[in-house]
PDB file of C-alpha atoms in Angstrom:
ATOM      1  CA  UNK Y   1      -0.005  -0.153  -0.231  1.00 61.00           C
ATOM      2  CA  UNK Y   2       1.475   3.755  -1.381  1.00 61.00           C
ATOM      3  CA  UNK Y   3       1.628   6.106   1.651  1.00 67.00           C
ATOM      4  CA  UNK Y   4      -0.643   8.734   2.775  1.00 72.00           C
ATOM      5  CA  UNK Y   5      -0.408  12.173   1.523  1.00 75.00           C
ATOM      6  CA  UNK Y   6      -0.655  13.331   4.874  1.00 78.00           C
ATOM      7  CA  UNK Y   7       2.791  11.152   5.720  1.00 77.00           C
ATOM      8  CA  UNK Y   8       4.450  12.442   2.639  1.00 80.00           C
ATOM      9  CA  UNK Y   9       4.137  16.056   3.235  1.00 83.00           C
ATOM     10  CA  UNK Y  10       4.756  15.408   7.518  1.00 87.00           C
ATOM     11  CA  UNK Y  11       7.793  13.320   6.320  1.00 86.00           C
ATOM     12  CA  UNK Y  12       8.709  15.689   4.026  1.00 88.00           C
ATOM     13  CA  UNK Y  13       8.608  18.452   6.551  1.00 91.00           C
ATOM     14  CA  UNK Y  14      10.413  16.730   9.455  1.00 90.00           C
ATOM     15  CA  UNK Y  15      13.233  15.815   6.755  1.00 90.00           C
ATOM     16  CA  UNK Y  16      13.438  19.552   5.846  1.00 91.00           C
ATOM     17  CA  UNK Y  17      13.713  20.337   8.877  1.00 91.00           C
ATOM     18  CA  UNK Y  18      16.304  17.700  10.397  1.00 91.00           C
ATOM     19  CA  UNK Y  19      18.493  19.052   7.498  1.00 89.00           C
ATOM     20  CA  UNK Y  20      17.600  21.868   8.177  1.00 88.00           C
ATOM     21  CA  UNK Y  21      18.850  22.259  11.983  1.00 89.00           C
ATOM     22  CA  UNK Y  22      21.855  20.259  10.685  1.00 86.00           C
ATOM     23  CA  UNK Y  23      22.715  22.075   7.891  1.00 89.00           C
ATOM     24  CA  UNK Y  24      22.835  25.628   9.315  1.00 90.00           C
ATOM     25  CA  UNK Y  25      26.027  25.610  11.870  1.00 88.00           C
ATOM     26  CA  UNK Y  26      28.115  24.318   9.033  1.00 88.00           C
ATOM     27  CA  UNK Y  27      26.992  27.611   6.845  1.00 90.00           C
ATOM     28  CA  UNK Y  28      28.060  29.284   9.387  1.00 88.00           C
ATOM     29  CA  UNK Y  29      30.999  27.770   9.501  1.00 89.00           C
ATOM     30  CA  UNK Y  30      32.337  28.082   6.231  1.00 90.00           C
ATOM     31  CA  UNK Y  31      31.228  31.921   5.906  1.00 89.00           C
ATOM     32  CA  UNK Y  32      32.609  32.823   8.658  1.00 88.00           C
ATOM     33  CA  UNK Y  33      35.442  30.997   8.095  1.00 89.00           C
ATOM     34  CA  UNK Y  34      35.329  33.022   4.854  1.00 88.00           C
ATOM     35  CA  UNK Y  35      34.998  36.994   6.729  1.00 87.00           C
ATOM     36  CA  UNK Y  36      37.885  39.522   7.490  1.00 87.00           C
ATOM     37  CA  UNK Y  37      37.851  39.597  11.904  1.00 84.00           C
ATOM     38  CA  UNK Y  38      36.182  42.610  11.860  1.00 81.00           C
ATOM     39  CA  UNK Y  39      33.079  41.402  10.074  1.00 82.00           C
ATOM     40  CA  UNK Y  40      32.701  38.147  12.661  1.00 82.00           C
ATOM     41  CA  UNK Y  41      32.991  40.378  15.615  1.00 78.00           C
ATOM     42  CA  UNK Y  42      30.556  42.439  14.601  1.00 75.00           C
ATOM     43  CA  UNK Y  43      26.953  42.281  14.104  1.00 77.00           C
ATOM     44  CA  UNK Y  44      26.803  39.022  12.487  1.00 77.00           C
ATOM     45  CA  UNK Y  45      25.412  39.217   8.636  1.00 79.00           C
ATOM     46  CA  UNK Y  46      24.266  35.662   6.957  1.00 80.00           C
ATOM     47  CA  UNK Y  47      25.875  37.081   4.181  1.00 79.00           C
ATOM     48  CA  UNK Y  48      29.834  37.780   3.813  1.00 78.00           C
ATOM     49  CA  UNK Y  49      30.234  41.849   3.259  1.00 79.00           C
ATOM     50  CA  UNK Y  50      33.783  40.449   2.520  1.00 82.00           C
ATOM     51  CA  UNK Y  51      35.266  37.447   1.173  1.00 85.00           C
ATOM     52  CA  UNK Y  52      38.796  36.396   1.977  1.00 87.00           C
ATOM     53  CA  UNK Y  53      41.181  33.628   1.788  1.00 88.00           C
ATOM     54  CA  UNK Y  54      43.041  35.087   4.427  1.00 89.00           C
ATOM     55  CA  UNK Y  55      41.999  32.863   7.381  1.00 89.00           C
ATOM     56  CA  UNK Y  56      43.077  29.685   5.931  1.00 91.00           C
ATOM     57  CA  UNK Y  57      46.230  30.717   5.490  1.00 91.00           C
ATOM     58  CA  UNK Y  58      47.337  32.584   8.567  1.00 89.00           C
ATOM     59  CA  UNK Y  59      45.254  30.011  10.903  1.00 90.00           C
ATOM     60  CA  UNK Y  60      49.629  28.134  10.084  1.00 91.00           C
ATOM     61  CA  UNK Y  61      51.007  30.867  11.367  1.00 87.00           C
ATOM     62  CA  UNK Y  62      48.744  31.877  14.066  1.00 87.00           C
ATOM     63  CA  UNK Y  63      49.420  28.615  16.220  1.00 87.00           C
ATOM     64  CA  UNK Y  64      51.807  25.434  15.424  1.00 90.00           C
ATOM     65  CA  UNK Y  65      48.535  23.854  13.724  1.00 89.00           C
ATOM     66  CA  UNK Y  66      50.716  21.971  11.501  1.00 90.00           C
ATOM     67  CA  UNK Y  67      52.409  19.823  14.619  1.00 92.00           C
ATOM     68  CA  UNK Y  68      49.234  19.981  16.203  1.00 92.00           C
ATOM     69  CA  UNK Y  69      47.967  17.843  13.163  1.00 90.00           C
ATOM     70  CA  UNK Y  70      50.661  15.621  12.861  1.00 92.00           C
ATOM     71  CA  UNK Y  71      50.756  14.589  16.754  1.00 93.00           C
ATOM     72  CA  UNK Y  72      46.487  14.081  16.337  1.00 92.00           C
ATOM     73  CA  UNK Y  73      47.870  11.612  13.170  1.00 91.00           C
ATOM     74  CA  UNK Y  74      49.920  10.197  14.654  1.00 93.00           C
ATOM     75  CA  UNK Y  75      48.442   9.481  17.909  1.00 93.00           C
ATOM     76  CA  UNK Y  76      45.514   8.885  16.147  1.00 91.00           C
ATOM     77  CA  UNK Y  77      47.053   6.214  13.501  1.00 92.00           C
ATOM     78  CA  UNK Y  78      48.417   4.549  16.297  1.00 94.00           C
ATOM     79  CA  UNK Y  79      46.030   4.126  18.575  1.00 92.00           C
ATOM     80  CA  UNK Y  80      43.343   2.914  15.849  1.00 92.00           C
ATOM     81  CA  UNK Y  81      45.943  -0.053  14.741  1.00 93.00           C
ATOM     82  CA  UNK Y  82      46.804  -1.262  18.124  1.00 93.00           C
ATOM     83  CA  UNK Y  83      43.073  -1.396  18.842  1.00 92.00           C
ATOM     84  CA  UNK Y  84      42.475  -3.144  15.693  1.00 92.00           C
ATOM     85  CA  UNK Y  85      45.292  -5.902  15.765  1.00 93.00           C
ATOM     86  CA  UNK Y  86      44.757  -6.742  19.642  1.00 92.00           C
ATOM     87  CA  UNK Y  87      41.067  -6.968  19.422  1.00 91.00           C
ATOM     88  CA  UNK Y  88      40.931  -8.680  16.597  1.00 92.00           C
ATOM     89  CA  UNK Y  89      43.018 -11.399  18.652  1.00 92.00           C
ATOM     90  CA  UNK Y  90      40.619 -11.068  20.829  1.00 90.00           C
ATOM     91  CA  UNK Y  91      37.288 -11.266  20.187  1.00 90.00           C
ATOM     92  CA  UNK Y  92      38.628 -14.724  17.813  1.00 89.00           C
ATOM     93  CA  UNK Y  93      39.923 -15.891  20.898  1.00 88.00           C
ATOM     94  CA  UNK Y  94      37.341 -15.304  22.023  1.00 88.00           C
ATOM     95  CA  UNK Y  95      34.317 -16.320  19.660  1.00 86.00           C
ATOM     96  CA  UNK Y  96      36.369 -19.087  18.646  1.00 85.00           C
ATOM     97  CA  UNK Y  97      37.388 -21.153  21.995  1.00 85.00           C
ATOM     98  CA  UNK Y  98      36.489 -22.212  25.055  1.00 83.00           C
ATOM     99  CA  UNK Y  99      38.433 -20.945  28.648  1.00 82.00           C
ATOM    100  CA  UNK Y 100      37.947 -21.061  32.132  1.00 85.00           C
ATOM    101  CA  UNK Y 101      36.888 -17.073  32.449  1.00 82.00           C
ATOM    102  CA  UNK Y 102      35.531 -16.771  29.156  1.00 83.00           C
ATOM    103  CA  UNK Y 103      32.378 -15.317  31.004  1.00 84.00           C
ATOM    104  CA  UNK Y 104      33.973 -13.311  33.115  1.00 85.00           C
ATOM    105  CA  UNK Y 105      36.490 -12.239  30.784  1.00 83.00           C
ATOM    106  CA  UNK Y 106      33.645 -10.807  28.044  1.00 82.00           C
ATOM    107  CA  UNK Y 107      31.481  -9.126  30.901  1.00 82.00           C
ATOM    108  CA  UNK Y 108      34.447  -7.503  32.097  1.00 82.00           C
ATOM    109  CA  UNK Y 109      34.761  -6.278  28.212  1.00 80.00           C
ATOM    110  CA  UNK Y 110      31.851  -4.772  28.814  1.00 78.00           C
ATOM    111  CA  UNK Y 111      31.181  -2.786  31.774  1.00 79.00           C
ATOM    112  CA  UNK Y 112      34.577  -1.005  31.303  1.00 77.00           C
ATOM    113  CA  UNK Y 113      32.048   1.338  28.701  1.00 74.00           C
ATOM    114  CA  UNK Y 114      29.472   1.839  32.132  1.00 78.00           C
ATOM    115  CA  UNK Y 115      31.921   4.523  33.833  1.00 78.00           C
ATOM    116  CA  UNK Y 116      32.379   7.578  32.417  1.00 79.00           C
ATOM    117  CA  UNK Y 117      36.245   8.447  30.941  1.00 76.00           C
ATOM    118  CA  UNK Y 118      36.805  11.374  34.242  1.00 81.00           C
ATOM    119  CA  UNK Y 119      36.607   8.662  36.915  1.00 82.00           C
ATOM    120  CA  UNK Y 120      40.364   7.400  35.106  1.00 83.00           C
ATOM    121  CA  UNK Y 121      42.287  10.635  34.474  1.00 86.00           C
ATOM    122  CA  UNK Y 122      43.567  10.132  38.052  1.00 86.00           C
ATOM    123  CA  UNK Y 123      44.524   7.148  38.221  1.00 88.00           C
ATOM    124  CA  UNK Y 124      46.162   7.334  34.868  1.00 88.00           C
ATOM    125  CA  UNK Y 125      48.450  10.404  35.606  1.00 88.00           C
ATOM    126  CA  UNK Y 126      49.616   9.180  38.471  1.00 90.00           C
ATOM    127  CA  UNK Y 127      50.170   5.898  37.137  1.00 90.00           C
ATOM    128  CA  UNK Y 128      51.938   7.699  34.420  1.00 90.00           C
ATOM    129  CA  UNK Y 129      53.845  10.523  36.687  1.00 89.00           C
ATOM    130  CA  UNK Y 130      54.814   6.868  39.494  1.00 91.00           C
ATOM    131  CA  UNK Y 131      55.881   4.591  35.810  1.00 90.00           C
ATOM    132  CA  UNK Y 132      58.279   8.102  34.848  1.00 87.00           C
ATOM    133  CA  UNK Y 133      60.227   8.624  37.891  1.00 88.00           C
ATOM    134  CA  UNK Y 134      60.660   4.816  38.249  1.00 87.00           C
ATOM    135  CA  UNK Y 135      61.380   3.690  35.116  1.00 87.00           C
ATOM    136  CA  UNK Y 136      62.370   6.674  33.368  1.00 83.00           C
ATOM    137  CA  UNK Y 137      59.946   5.797  30.541  1.00 85.00           C
ATOM    138  CA  UNK Y 138      58.096   9.304  29.385  1.00 84.00           C
ATOM    139  CA  UNK Y 139      54.873   7.879  29.370  1.00 87.00           C
ATOM    140  CA  UNK Y 140      52.902  11.445  31.399  1.00 89.00           C
ATOM    141  CA  UNK Y 141      53.000  13.906  27.731  1.00 84.00           C
ATOM    142  CA  UNK Y 142      54.582  11.719  25.367  1.00 89.00           C
ATOM    143  CA  UNK Y 143      52.741  10.479  22.385  1.00 90.00           C
ATOM    144  CA  UNK Y 144      52.613   7.186  23.598  1.00 90.00           C
ATOM    145  CA  UNK Y 145      51.621   8.050  26.710  1.00 90.00           C
ATOM    146  CA  UNK Y 146      48.732   9.295  25.271  1.00 91.00           C
ATOM    147  CA  UNK Y 147      48.135   6.343  22.750  1.00 92.00           C
ATOM    148  CA  UNK Y 148      48.146   4.027  25.336  1.00 91.00           C
ATOM    149  CA  UNK Y 149      45.312   6.489  27.742  1.00 91.00           C
ATOM    150  CA  UNK Y 150      43.132   5.956  24.374  1.00 91.00           C
ATOM    151  CA  UNK Y 151      43.632   1.777  23.993  1.00 89.00           C
ATOM    152  CA  UNK Y 152      41.497   2.255  27.325  1.00 85.00           C
ATOM    153  CA  UNK Y 153      38.675   2.849  26.059  1.00 82.00           C
ATOM    154  CA  UNK Y 154      38.576   1.997  22.540  1.00 86.00           C
ATOM    155  CA  UNK Y 155      39.976  -1.099  23.035  1.00 88.00           C
ATOM    156  CA  UNK Y 156      37.296  -2.461  25.424  1.00 87.00           C
ATOM    157  CA  UNK Y 157      33.711  -1.768  22.625  1.00 85.00           C
ATOM    158  CA  UNK Y 158      36.305  -2.844  20.120  1.00 88.00           C
ATOM    159  CA  UNK Y 159      36.312  -6.633  20.990  1.00 89.00           C
ATOM    160  CA  UNK Y 160      32.766  -6.411  22.396  1.00 86.00           C
ATOM    161  CA  UNK Y 161      31.837  -5.309  19.194  1.00 84.00           C
ATOM    162  CA  UNK Y 162      34.218  -7.138  16.733  1.00 88.00           C
ATOM    163  CA  UNK Y 163      32.949 -10.583  19.115  1.00 87.00           C
ATOM    164  CA  UNK Y 164      29.348 -10.753  17.989  1.00 82.00           C
ATOM    165  CA  UNK Y 165      31.270 -10.239  13.943  1.00 83.00           C
ATOM    166  CA  UNK Y 166      33.066 -12.981  14.639  1.00 86.00           C
ATOM    167  CA  UNK Y 167      30.219 -15.247  15.552  1.00 84.00           C
ATOM    168  CA  UNK Y 168      28.268 -14.255  12.855  1.00 81.00           C
ATOM    169  CA  UNK Y 169      30.966 -15.489  10.339  1.00 80.00           C
ATOM    170  CA  UNK Y 170      29.731 -19.325  10.744  1.00 82.00           C
ATOM    171  CA  UNK Y 171      32.783 -22.175  12.514  1.00 81.00           C
ATOM    172  CA  UNK Y 172      32.730 -24.019   8.745  1.00 81.00           C
ATOM    173  CA  UNK Y 173      34.502 -21.207   7.422  1.00 80.00           C
ATOM    174  CA  UNK Y 174      37.284 -22.012   9.879  1.00 78.00           C
ATOM    175  CA  UNK Y 175      37.120 -25.861   9.848  1.00 79.00           C
ATOM    176  CA  UNK Y 176      37.306 -25.635   5.785  1.00 82.00           C
ATOM    177  CA  UNK Y 177      40.318 -24.138   6.263  1.00 80.00           C
ATOM    178  CA  UNK Y 178      42.041 -26.279   8.460  1.00 80.00           C
ATOM    179  CA  UNK Y 179      41.301 -29.362   6.727  1.00 80.00           C
ATOM    180  CA  UNK Y 180      43.228 -28.014   3.271  1.00 77.00           C
ATOM    181  CA  UNK Y 181      46.609 -27.502   6.286  1.00 78.00           C
ATOM    182  CA  UNK Y 182      45.851 -24.333   6.961  1.00 79.00           C
ATOM    183  CA  UNK Y 183      46.980 -23.869  11.441  1.00 80.00           C
ATOM    184  CA  UNK Y 184      44.985 -22.018  13.029  1.00 80.00           C
ATOM    185  CA  UNK Y 185      46.729 -18.451  12.733  1.00 83.00           C
ATOM    186  CA  UNK Y 186      46.164 -18.731   8.682  1.00 84.00           C
ATOM    187  CA  UNK Y 187      43.096 -19.422   9.377  1.00 83.00           C
ATOM    188  CA  UNK Y 188      42.107 -16.372  11.349  1.00 84.00           C
ATOM    189  CA  UNK Y 189      43.831 -14.201   7.898  1.00 83.00           C
ATOM    190  CA  UNK Y 190      42.875 -15.205   5.603  1.00 84.00           C
ATOM    191  CA  UNK Y 191      39.373 -16.947   5.911  1.00 83.00           C
ATOM    192  CA  UNK Y 192      38.104 -14.750   9.204  1.00 84.00           C
ATOM    193  CA  UNK Y 193      39.425 -11.825   8.521  1.00 85.00           C
ATOM    194  CA  UNK Y 194      38.171 -10.486   4.837  1.00 85.00           C
ATOM    195  CA  UNK Y 195      34.940 -12.530   5.934  1.00 83.00           C
ATOM    196  CA  UNK Y 196      34.993  -9.779   8.527  1.00 83.00           C
ATOM    197  CA  UNK Y 197      36.399  -7.236   7.239  1.00 84.00           C
ATOM    198  CA  UNK Y 198      32.965  -4.632   7.536  1.00 82.00           C
ATOM    199  CA  UNK Y 199      33.551  -5.428  11.214  1.00 84.00           C
ATOM    200  CA  UNK Y 200      36.389  -4.773  11.727  1.00 88.00           C
ATOM    201  CA  UNK Y 201      36.609  -1.016   9.172  1.00 86.00           C
ATOM    202  CA  UNK Y 202      33.609  -0.328  11.714  1.00 84.00           C
ATOM    203  CA  UNK Y 203      36.050  -0.407  14.703  1.00 87.00           C
ATOM    204  CA  UNK Y 204      39.188   0.853  12.809  1.00 88.00           C
ATOM    205  CA  UNK Y 205      36.144   4.257  12.332  1.00 85.00           C
ATOM    206  CA  UNK Y 206      35.188   4.272  15.853  1.00 84.00           C
ATOM    207  CA  UNK Y 207      38.600   4.141  17.459  1.00 88.00           C
ATOM    208  CA  UNK Y 208      40.008   6.804  15.000  1.00 89.00           C
ATOM    209  CA  UNK Y 209      37.924   8.602  15.049  1.00 85.00           C
ATOM    210  CA  UNK Y 210      37.792   8.545  19.263  1.00 85.00           C
ATOM    211  CA  UNK Y 211      41.202   9.438  18.910  1.00 88.00           C
ATOM    212  CA  UNK Y 212      40.986  12.741  16.794  1.00 88.00           C
ATOM    213  CA  UNK Y 213      38.385  14.454  18.825  1.00 84.00           C
ATOM    214  CA  UNK Y 214      39.656  13.648  22.313  1.00 87.00           C
ATOM    215  CA  UNK Y 215      39.602  16.606  24.649  1.00 88.00           C
ATOM    216  CA  UNK Y 216      39.547  15.836  28.005  1.00 88.00           C
ATOM    217  CA  UNK Y 217      42.614  13.478  28.384  1.00 90.00           C
ATOM    218  CA  UNK Y 218      44.696  15.076  25.648  1.00 90.00           C
ATOM    219  CA  UNK Y 219      44.566  18.251  28.045  1.00 88.00           C
ATOM    220  CA  UNK Y 220      46.321  16.834  30.773  1.00 87.00           C
ATOM    221  CA  UNK Y 221      49.200  14.493  29.314  1.00 88.00           C
ATOM    222  CA  UNK Y 222      49.720  16.790  26.670  1.00 88.00           C
ATOM    223  CA  UNK Y 223      52.955  19.629  26.882  1.00 87.00           C
ATOM    224  CA  UNK Y 224      53.293  22.092  23.686  1.00 85.00           C
ATOM    225  CA  UNK Y 225      55.222  19.897  21.844  1.00 88.00           C
ATOM    226  CA  UNK Y 226      52.951  16.665  21.921  1.00 89.00           C
ATOM    227  CA  UNK Y 227      49.321  19.058  21.898  1.00 90.00           C
ATOM    228  CA  UNK Y 228      47.152  17.621  19.531  1.00 90.00           C
ATOM    229  CA  UNK Y 229      44.580  19.836  17.371  1.00 89.00           C
ATOM    230  CA  UNK Y 230      41.353  18.809  19.600  1.00 85.00           C
ATOM    231  CA  UNK Y 231      42.920  20.946  22.461  1.00 88.00           C
ATOM    232  CA  UNK Y 232      45.462  22.774  19.833  1.00 86.00           C
ATOM    233  CA  UNK Y 233      42.006  25.063  18.598  1.00 87.00           C
ATOM    234  CA  UNK Y 234      41.751  26.367  21.978  1.00 86.00           C
ATOM    235  CA  UNK Y 235      44.898  28.032  20.236  1.00 85.00           C
ATOM    236  CA  UNK Y 236      43.302  30.693  18.801  1.00 86.00           C
ATOM    237  CA  UNK Y 237      41.351  31.902  21.935  1.00 83.00           C
ATOM    238  CA  UNK Y 238      44.686  34.717  23.350  1.00 78.00           C
ATOM    239  CA  UNK Y 239      44.142  37.120  26.710  1.00 70.00           C
ATOM    240  CA  UNK Y 240      43.359  40.309  23.229  1.00 77.00           C
ATOM    241  CA  UNK Y 241      41.115  38.392  21.239  1.00 79.00           C
ATOM    242  CA  UNK Y 242      39.298  35.553  19.851  1.00 84.00           C
ATOM    243  CA  UNK Y 243      40.086  34.989  16.186  1.00 87.00           C
ATOM    244  CA  UNK Y 244      36.849  33.569  14.914  1.00 87.00           C
ATOM    245  CA  UNK Y 245      37.862  33.155  11.293  1.00 88.00           C
ATOM    246  CA  UNK Y 246      40.506  31.825  11.683  1.00 90.00           C
ATOM    247  CA  UNK Y 247      39.039  29.146  14.917  1.00 90.00           C
ATOM    248  CA  UNK Y 248      36.008  27.784  12.598  1.00 90.00           C
ATOM    249  CA  UNK Y 249      39.214  27.665   9.242  1.00 91.00           C
ATOM    250  CA  UNK Y 250      41.256  25.284  11.145  1.00 90.00           C
ATOM    251  CA  UNK Y 251      37.819  23.401  12.584  1.00 88.00           C
ATOM    252  CA  UNK Y 252      36.887  22.339   9.009  1.00 89.00           C
ATOM    253  CA  UNK Y 253      40.668  21.664   7.725  1.00 88.00           C
ATOM    254  CA  UNK Y 254      40.901  19.323  10.875  1.00 86.00           C
ATOM    255  CA  UNK Y 255      37.639  17.731  10.061  1.00 85.00           C
ATOM    256  CA  UNK Y 256      38.361  17.134   6.673  1.00 83.00           C
ATOM    257  CA  UNK Y 257      40.145  13.290   7.727  1.00 78.00           C
ATOM    258  CA  UNK Y 258      37.568  12.633   9.318  1.00 79.00           C
ATOM    259  CA  UNK Y 259      35.420  13.150   7.022  1.00 81.00           C
ATOM    260  CA  UNK Y 260      37.038  12.267   4.420  1.00 81.00           C
ATOM    261  CA  UNK Y 261      37.584   8.262   6.034  1.00 77.00           C
ATOM    262  CA  UNK Y 262      33.805   8.626   6.997  1.00 75.00           C
ATOM    263  CA  UNK Y 263      33.092   8.942   3.317  1.00 78.00           C
ATOM    264  CA  UNK Y 264      35.511   6.165   1.932  1.00 78.00           C
ATOM    265  CA  UNK Y 265      34.352   3.795   4.393  1.00 72.00           C
ATOM    266  CA  UNK Y 266      31.295   4.158   4.601  1.00 69.00           C
ATOM    267  CA  UNK Y 267      30.191   1.573   3.282  1.00 68.00           C
ATOM    268  CA  UNK Y 268      32.219  -1.129   5.199  1.00 64.00           C
ATOM    269  CA  UNK Y 269      30.821   1.527   8.265  1.00 62.00           C
ATOM    270  CA  UNK Y 270      27.183   0.953   7.623  1.00 59.00           C
ATOM    271  CA  UNK Y 271      26.646  -2.688   6.700  1.00 57.00           C
ATOM    272  CA  UNK Y 272      29.725  -3.788  10.554  1.00 53.00           C
ATOM    273  CA  UNK Y 273      27.571  -1.981  12.018  1.00 53.00           C
ATOM    274  CA  UNK Y 274      23.766  -3.978  10.822  1.00 54.00           C
ATOM    275  CA  UNK Y 275      26.086  -7.059  10.601  1.00 53.00           C
ATOM    276  CA  UNK Y 276      24.999  -7.909  14.224  1.00 47.00           C
ATOM    277  CA  UNK Y 277      21.260  -7.806  12.994  1.00 41.00           C
ATOM    278  CA  UNK Y 278      20.705  -9.299  10.099  1.00 43.00           C
ATOM    279  CA  UNK Y 279      23.010 -12.208  10.169  1.00 44.00           C
TER     280      UNK Y 279
END
């Protein structure tokens, strides 16, 4: 049956309002990034009186944005790779093998998502400082320490998600690979991982986006050298002025990797997030 005309109009109105709610802030960001600072600081205008690309040039010299960009890429990329690799092996072991404490492990992994991240801030800070004093390994204020920090809350969710996805992959594939002479590791890498690629991509996107936009831990666990983009953007606000046009321009620039990655991997991401419901 065709939907009623009233339903179609309600749906159109709702989608139009939703699109406006999403697109209006984006338009304000783009238009503000193309205005001189005097226009942004004054009365707001929907249509810029003068367009300039100067903010996109000045963002690299006002603050060391390139260094923050590199730090974010290294930290988010390393956290993503570590999360995916560890989660694949851990989830495969839980999905395919029975061992003592398996249920306790899965419940513990899932229960870690119940606690807010700020509860771990002070313990991790004290732990990193004490490790540095005892061993000389500088975790506090380093990229490595920030990567370990992000693993503490991205890895449990990654493991839990991949467990459900590996459970949906037929065990007959593993058994067929073993019959053909593959060992457990080769069966995982050659058979199970390609079959579970959408779920792995979804985990990778989640881990990268979590590390890329995180502010709380990055504001405490980094210094001027290792500061990431999420924290570095506040440097455009000084005691004398706030460079609103440069903040908007920098926000658009730093969002490009996440938006581009999401568009490229959207097909795998949607398939990975919905696989447990349809398989």
